[in-house]
């Protein structure tokens, strides 16, 4: 069985990823795929938090067993059977930054397709150790002067950056 997850970054309307992964794959397999797909440093600590339906942390799965099992022991199927249909992939432990993965659905595997796989994306990959997620596509609000009045971008000098 294939499990489909939608990833988002809290507070960002730009970032979105959808992944499909086999139910028998471990969280470590998913971690390895995410590390490569998002361009994160492979030597950094990460963990998955299994959340209950009320948004409370129920389990933590790290590279080392923290009491709920380690990433290489726990499968995607097992997490879903535990009722943890929301996972937080904590990729920056110091700043507690994470990608929220919501379980969407199960489906049958497709012939000649390897899993896990990225099936949809929007927005730039987050920088692993930046203070926050920044994507210039988020800048939908008009530029303002220091006094709060709007800047007409057509009035900017030629070849000047508006940022």
PDB file of C-alpha atoms in Angstrom:
ATOM      1  CA  UNK A   1       0.000   0.000   0.000  1.00  0.00           C
ATOM      2  CA  UNK A   2       1.206   3.531  -0.800  1.00  0.00           C
ATOM      3  CA  UNK A   3       0.689   6.350   1.705  1.00  0.00           C
ATOM      4  CA  UNK A   4       0.363   9.933   0.495  1.00  0.00           C
ATOM      5  CA  UNK A   5       1.410  12.902   2.658  1.00  0.00           C
ATOM      6  CA  UNK A   6       1.095  16.644   2.132  1.00  0.00           C
ATOM      7  CA  UNK A   7       3.854  18.771   3.653  1.00  0.00           C
ATOM      8  CA  UNK A   8       3.605  22.410   4.680  1.00  0.00           C
ATOM      9  CA  UNK A   9       5.549  24.853   6.806  1.00  0.00           C
ATOM     10  CA  UNK A  10       3.462  26.529   9.520  1.00  0.00           C
ATOM     11  CA  UNK A  11       3.050  30.220   8.741  1.00  0.00           C
ATOM     12  CA  UNK A  12       3.918  29.838   5.045  1.00  0.00           C
ATOM     13  CA  UNK A  13       1.331  30.010   2.307  1.00  0.00           C
ATOM     14  CA  UNK A  14       3.949  29.282  -0.341  1.00  0.00           C
ATOM     15  CA  UNK A  15       5.639  26.005   0.637  1.00  0.00           C
ATOM     16  CA  UNK A  16       3.883  22.732  -0.196  1.00  0.00           C
ATOM     17  CA  UNK A  17       5.131  19.237  -1.011  1.00  0.00           C
ATOM     18  CA  UNK A  18       3.279  15.980  -1.625  1.00  0.00           C
ATOM     19  CA  UNK A  19       5.070  12.677  -1.209  1.00  0.00           C
ATOM     20  CA  UNK A  20       4.119   9.063  -1.724  1.00  0.00           C
ATOM     21  CA  UNK A  21       5.846   6.311   0.251  1.00  0.00           C
ATOM     22  CA  UNK A  22       5.317   2.587   0.729  1.00  0.00           C
ATOM     23  CA  UNK A  23       3.695   1.568   4.012  1.00  0.00           C
ATOM     24  CA  UNK A  24       6.506  -0.867   4.797  1.00  0.00           C
ATOM     25  CA  UNK A  25       9.151   1.860   4.491  1.00  0.00           C
ATOM     26  CA  UNK A  26      10.637   3.147   7.717  1.00  0.00           C
ATOM     27  CA  UNK A  27      10.700   6.714   8.933  1.00  0.00           C
ATOM     28  CA  UNK A  28      14.454   6.524   8.343  1.00  0.00           C
ATOM     29  CA  UNK A  29      13.782   5.816   4.645  1.00  0.00           C
ATOM     30  CA  UNK A  30      11.496   8.853   4.556  1.00  0.00           C
ATOM     31  CA  UNK A  31      14.107  10.936   6.395  1.00  0.00           C
ATOM     32  CA  UNK A  32      16.793   9.961   3.859  1.00  0.00           C
ATOM     33  CA  UNK A  33      14.510  10.860   0.960  1.00  0.00           C
ATOM     34  CA  UNK A  34      13.562  14.214   2.527  1.00  0.00           C
ATOM     35  CA  UNK A  35      17.193  15.054   3.309  1.00  0.00           C
ATOM     36  CA  UNK A  36      18.137  14.518  -0.348  1.00  0.00           C
ATOM     37  CA  UNK A  37      15.018  16.117  -1.818  1.00  0.00           C
ATOM     38  CA  UNK A  38      15.201  19.244   0.337  1.00  0.00           C
ATOM     39  CA  UNK A  39      18.981  19.590   0.153  1.00  0.00           C
ATOM     40  CA  UNK A  40      19.519  19.280   3.919  1.00  0.00           C
ATOM     41  CA  UNK A  41      22.808  18.370   5.540  1.00  0.00           C
ATOM     42  CA  UNK A  42      22.793  14.581   6.028  1.00  0.00           C
ATOM     43  CA  UNK A  43      24.854  14.730   9.226  1.00  0.00           C
ATOM     44  CA  UNK A  44      22.376  16.799  11.239  1.00  0.00           C
ATOM     45  CA  UNK A  45      19.953  15.509  13.854  1.00  0.00           C
ATOM     46  CA  UNK A  46      16.345  15.257  12.765  1.00  0.00           C
ATOM     47  CA  UNK A  47      13.282  13.617  14.228  1.00  0.00           C
ATOM     48  CA  UNK A  48       9.661  12.871  13.500  1.00  0.00           C
ATOM     49  CA  UNK A  49       6.941  13.723  15.993  1.00  0.00           C
ATOM     50  CA  UNK A  50       3.733  11.757  15.727  1.00  0.00           C
ATOM     51  CA  UNK A  51       0.809  14.014  16.573  1.00  0.00           C
ATOM     52  CA  UNK A  52      -2.614  12.951  17.820  1.00  0.00           C
ATOM     53  CA  UNK A  53      -5.882  14.290  16.397  1.00  0.00           C
ATOM     54  CA  UNK A  54      -5.782  17.179  18.888  1.00  0.00           C
ATOM     55  CA  UNK A  55      -2.357  18.369  17.687  1.00  0.00           C
ATOM     56  CA  UNK A  56      -0.507  17.097  20.753  1.00  0.00           C
ATOM     57  CA  UNK A  57       2.817  15.277  20.417  1.00  0.00           C
ATOM     58  CA  UNK A  58       2.217  11.596  21.019  1.00  0.00           C
ATOM     59  CA  UNK A  59       5.518  10.010  19.956  1.00  0.00           C
ATOM     60  CA  UNK A  60       9.043  11.020  18.992  1.00  0.00           C
ATOM     61  CA  UNK A  61      11.087   8.991  16.544  1.00  0.00           C
ATOM     62  CA  UNK A  62      14.736   9.932  16.308  1.00  0.00           C
ATOM     63  CA  UNK A  63      17.857   8.390  14.901  1.00  0.00           C
ATOM     64  CA  UNK A  64      18.202   6.851  18.358  1.00  0.00           C
ATOM     65  CA  UNK A  65      15.328   5.274  20.277  1.00  0.00           C
ATOM     66  CA  UNK A  66      13.828   7.940  22.536  1.00  0.00           C
ATOM     67  CA  UNK A  67      11.256   5.566  23.997  1.00  0.00           C
ATOM     68  CA  UNK A  68       8.842   5.307  21.066  1.00  0.00           C
ATOM     69  CA  UNK A  69      11.173   3.509  18.648  1.00  0.00           C
ATOM     70  CA  UNK A  70      13.904   4.720  16.356  1.00  0.00           C
ATOM     71  CA  UNK A  71      13.366   5.907  12.793  1.00  0.00           C
ATOM     72  CA  UNK A  72      14.863   2.734  11.387  1.00  0.00           C
ATOM     73  CA  UNK A  73      12.451   0.514  13.365  1.00  0.00           C
ATOM     74  CA  UNK A  74       9.131   2.279  12.833  1.00  0.00           C
ATOM     75  CA  UNK A  75       7.267   1.978   9.527  1.00  0.00           C
ATOM     76  CA  UNK A  76       4.906   4.463   7.918  1.00  0.00           C
ATOM     77  CA  UNK A  77       2.095   1.923   8.248  1.00  0.00           C
ATOM     78  CA  UNK A  78       2.744   1.528  11.984  1.00  0.00           C
ATOM     79  CA  UNK A  79       2.615   5.291  12.553  1.00  0.00           C
ATOM     80  CA  UNK A  80      -0.735   5.576  10.763  1.00  0.00           C
ATOM     81  CA  UNK A  81      -2.146   2.569  12.663  1.00  0.00           C
ATOM     82  CA  UNK A  82      -1.191   4.343  15.911  1.00  0.00           C
ATOM     83  CA  UNK A  83      -3.495   7.170  14.853  1.00  0.00           C
ATOM     84  CA  UNK A  84      -0.646   9.598  14.180  1.00  0.00           C
ATOM     85  CA  UNK A  85      -1.925  11.026  10.912  1.00  0.00           C
ATOM     86  CA  UNK A  86       0.090  14.211  11.354  1.00  0.00           C
ATOM     87  CA  UNK A  87       3.874  14.066  11.496  1.00  0.00           C
ATOM     88  CA  UNK A  88       6.222  16.909  12.274  1.00  0.00           C
ATOM     89  CA  UNK A  89       9.584  16.503  10.576  1.00  0.00           C
ATOM     90  CA  UNK A  90      11.883  18.554  12.837  1.00  0.00           C
ATOM     91  CA  UNK A  91      14.861  19.531  10.689  1.00  0.00           C
ATOM     92  CA  UNK A  92      16.371  22.310  12.842  1.00  0.00           C
ATOM     93  CA  UNK A  93      16.402  21.215  16.478  1.00  0.00           C
ATOM     94  CA  UNK A  94      17.819  24.480  17.837  1.00  0.00           C
ATOM     95  CA  UNK A  95      15.077  26.643  16.357  1.00  0.00           C
ATOM     96  CA  UNK A  96      12.392  23.941  16.527  1.00  0.00           C
ATOM     97  CA  UNK A  97      11.625  24.336  12.838  1.00  0.00           C
ATOM     98  CA  UNK A  98       9.647  21.595  11.170  1.00  0.00           C
ATOM     99  CA  UNK A  99       7.620  20.570   8.162  1.00  0.00           C
ATOM    100  CA  UNK A 100       4.135  19.374   8.969  1.00  0.00           C
ATOM    101  CA  UNK A 101       3.116  16.246   7.065  1.00  0.00           C
ATOM    102  CA  UNK A 102      -0.570  15.392   6.948  1.00  0.00           C
ATOM    103  CA  UNK A 103      -1.651  11.929   5.842  1.00  0.00           C
ATOM    104  CA  UNK A 104      -3.947  12.325   2.828  1.00  0.00           C
ATOM    105  CA  UNK A 105      -4.830   8.850   1.568  1.00  0.00           C
ATOM    106  CA  UNK A 106      -3.665   5.403   0.609  1.00  0.00           C
ATOM    107  CA  UNK A 107      -3.475   4.144  -2.947  1.00  0.00           C
ATOM    108  CA  UNK A 108      -2.197   1.179  -4.903  1.00  0.00           C
ATOM    109  CA  UNK A 109       1.399   1.268  -6.121  1.00  0.00           C
ATOM    110  CA  UNK A 110       1.931   2.147  -9.762  1.00  0.00           C
ATOM    111  CA  UNK A 111       3.854  -0.208 -12.028  1.00  0.00           C
ATOM    112  CA  UNK A 112       7.453   0.812 -12.793  1.00  0.00           C
ATOM    113  CA  UNK A 113       7.435   3.598 -10.169  1.00  0.00           C
ATOM    114  CA  UNK A 114       9.940   3.717  -7.318  1.00  0.00           C
ATOM    115  CA  UNK A 115       8.971   4.985  -3.905  1.00  0.00           C
ATOM    116  CA  UNK A 116       9.275   7.246  -1.978  1.00  0.00           C
ATOM    117  CA  UNK A 117       8.674   9.939  -4.530  1.00  0.00           C
ATOM    118  CA  UNK A 118       7.798  13.601  -4.762  1.00  0.00           C
ATOM    119  CA  UNK A 119       4.513  14.065  -6.631  1.00  0.00           C
ATOM    120  CA  UNK A 120       3.836  17.811  -6.253  1.00  0.00           C
ATOM    121  CA  UNK A 121       5.736  20.871  -5.051  1.00  0.00           C
ATOM    122  CA  UNK A 122       5.311  24.597  -4.605  1.00  0.00           C
ATOM    123  CA  UNK A 123       7.757  27.148  -3.202  1.00  0.00           C
ATOM    124  CA  UNK A 124      11.485  26.966  -2.535  1.00  0.00           C
ATOM    125  CA  UNK A 125      13.073  24.400  -0.261  1.00  0.00           C
ATOM    126  CA  UNK A 126      13.607  25.797   3.238  1.00  0.00           C
ATOM    127  CA  UNK A 127      17.173  26.507   4.310  1.00  0.00           C
ATOM    128  CA  UNK A 128      17.916  24.080   7.107  1.00  0.00           C
ATOM    129  CA  UNK A 129      19.559  26.567   9.459  1.00  0.00           C
ATOM    130  CA  UNK A 130      17.929  29.882   8.534  1.00  0.00           C
ATOM    131  CA  UNK A 131      15.957  31.710  11.209  1.00  0.00           C
ATOM    132  CA  UNK A 132      12.699  31.239   9.310  1.00  0.00           C
ATOM    133  CA  UNK A 133      11.292  30.153   5.973  1.00  0.00           C
ATOM    134  CA  UNK A 134      11.591  32.904   3.427  1.00  0.00           C
ATOM    135  CA  UNK A 135      10.326  32.811  -0.120  1.00  0.00           C
ATOM    136  CA  UNK A 136      10.113  35.932  -2.208  1.00  0.00           C
ATOM    137  CA  UNK A 137       6.808  34.701  -3.637  1.00  0.00           C
ATOM    138  CA  UNK A 138       5.340  35.394  -0.189  1.00  0.00           C
ATOM    139  CA  UNK A 139       5.893  39.122  -0.649  1.00  0.00           C
ATOM    140  CA  UNK A 140       2.392  39.905  -1.866  1.00  0.00           C
ATOM    141  CA  UNK A 141       2.005  43.033   0.244  1.00  0.00           C
ATOM    142  CA  UNK A 142       3.010  46.360  -1.331  1.00  0.00           C
ATOM    143  CA  UNK A 143       6.365  47.866  -0.428  1.00  0.00           C
ATOM    144  CA  UNK A 144       6.181  50.679   2.120  1.00  0.00           C
ATOM    145  CA  UNK A 145       8.239  53.714   3.021  1.00  0.00           C
ATOM    146  CA  UNK A 146       9.437  54.102   6.590  1.00  0.00           C
ATOM    147  CA  UNK A 147       6.357  56.255   7.318  1.00  0.00           C
ATOM    148  CA  UNK A 148       4.007  53.482   6.157  1.00  0.00           C
ATOM    149  CA  UNK A 149       2.966  55.005   2.826  1.00  0.00           C
ATOM    150  CA  UNK A 150       2.976  52.687  -0.190  1.00  0.00           C
ATOM    151  CA  UNK A 151       5.822  52.810  -2.691  1.00  0.00           C
ATOM    152  CA  UNK A 152       4.886  52.798  -6.354  1.00  0.00           C
ATOM    153  CA  UNK A 153       7.373  50.321  -7.829  1.00  0.00           C
ATOM    154  CA  UNK A 154       7.276  52.140 -11.189  1.00  0.00           C
ATOM    155  CA  UNK A 155       8.904  55.120  -9.421  1.00  0.00           C
ATOM    156  CA  UNK A 156      11.951  53.111  -8.334  1.00  0.00           C
ATOM    157  CA  UNK A 157      15.166  54.086 -10.119  1.00  0.00           C
ATOM    158  CA  UNK A 158      16.065  51.820 -13.017  1.00  0.00           C
ATOM    159  CA  UNK A 159      18.310  48.866 -12.084  1.00  0.00           C
ATOM    160  CA  UNK A 160      17.605  49.372  -8.362  1.00  0.00           C
ATOM    161  CA  UNK A 161      16.473  46.406  -6.317  1.00  0.00           C
ATOM    162  CA  UNK A 162      13.211  46.918  -4.434  1.00  0.00           C
ATOM    163  CA  UNK A 163      14.358  44.701  -1.574  1.00  0.00           C
TER     164      UNK A 163
END
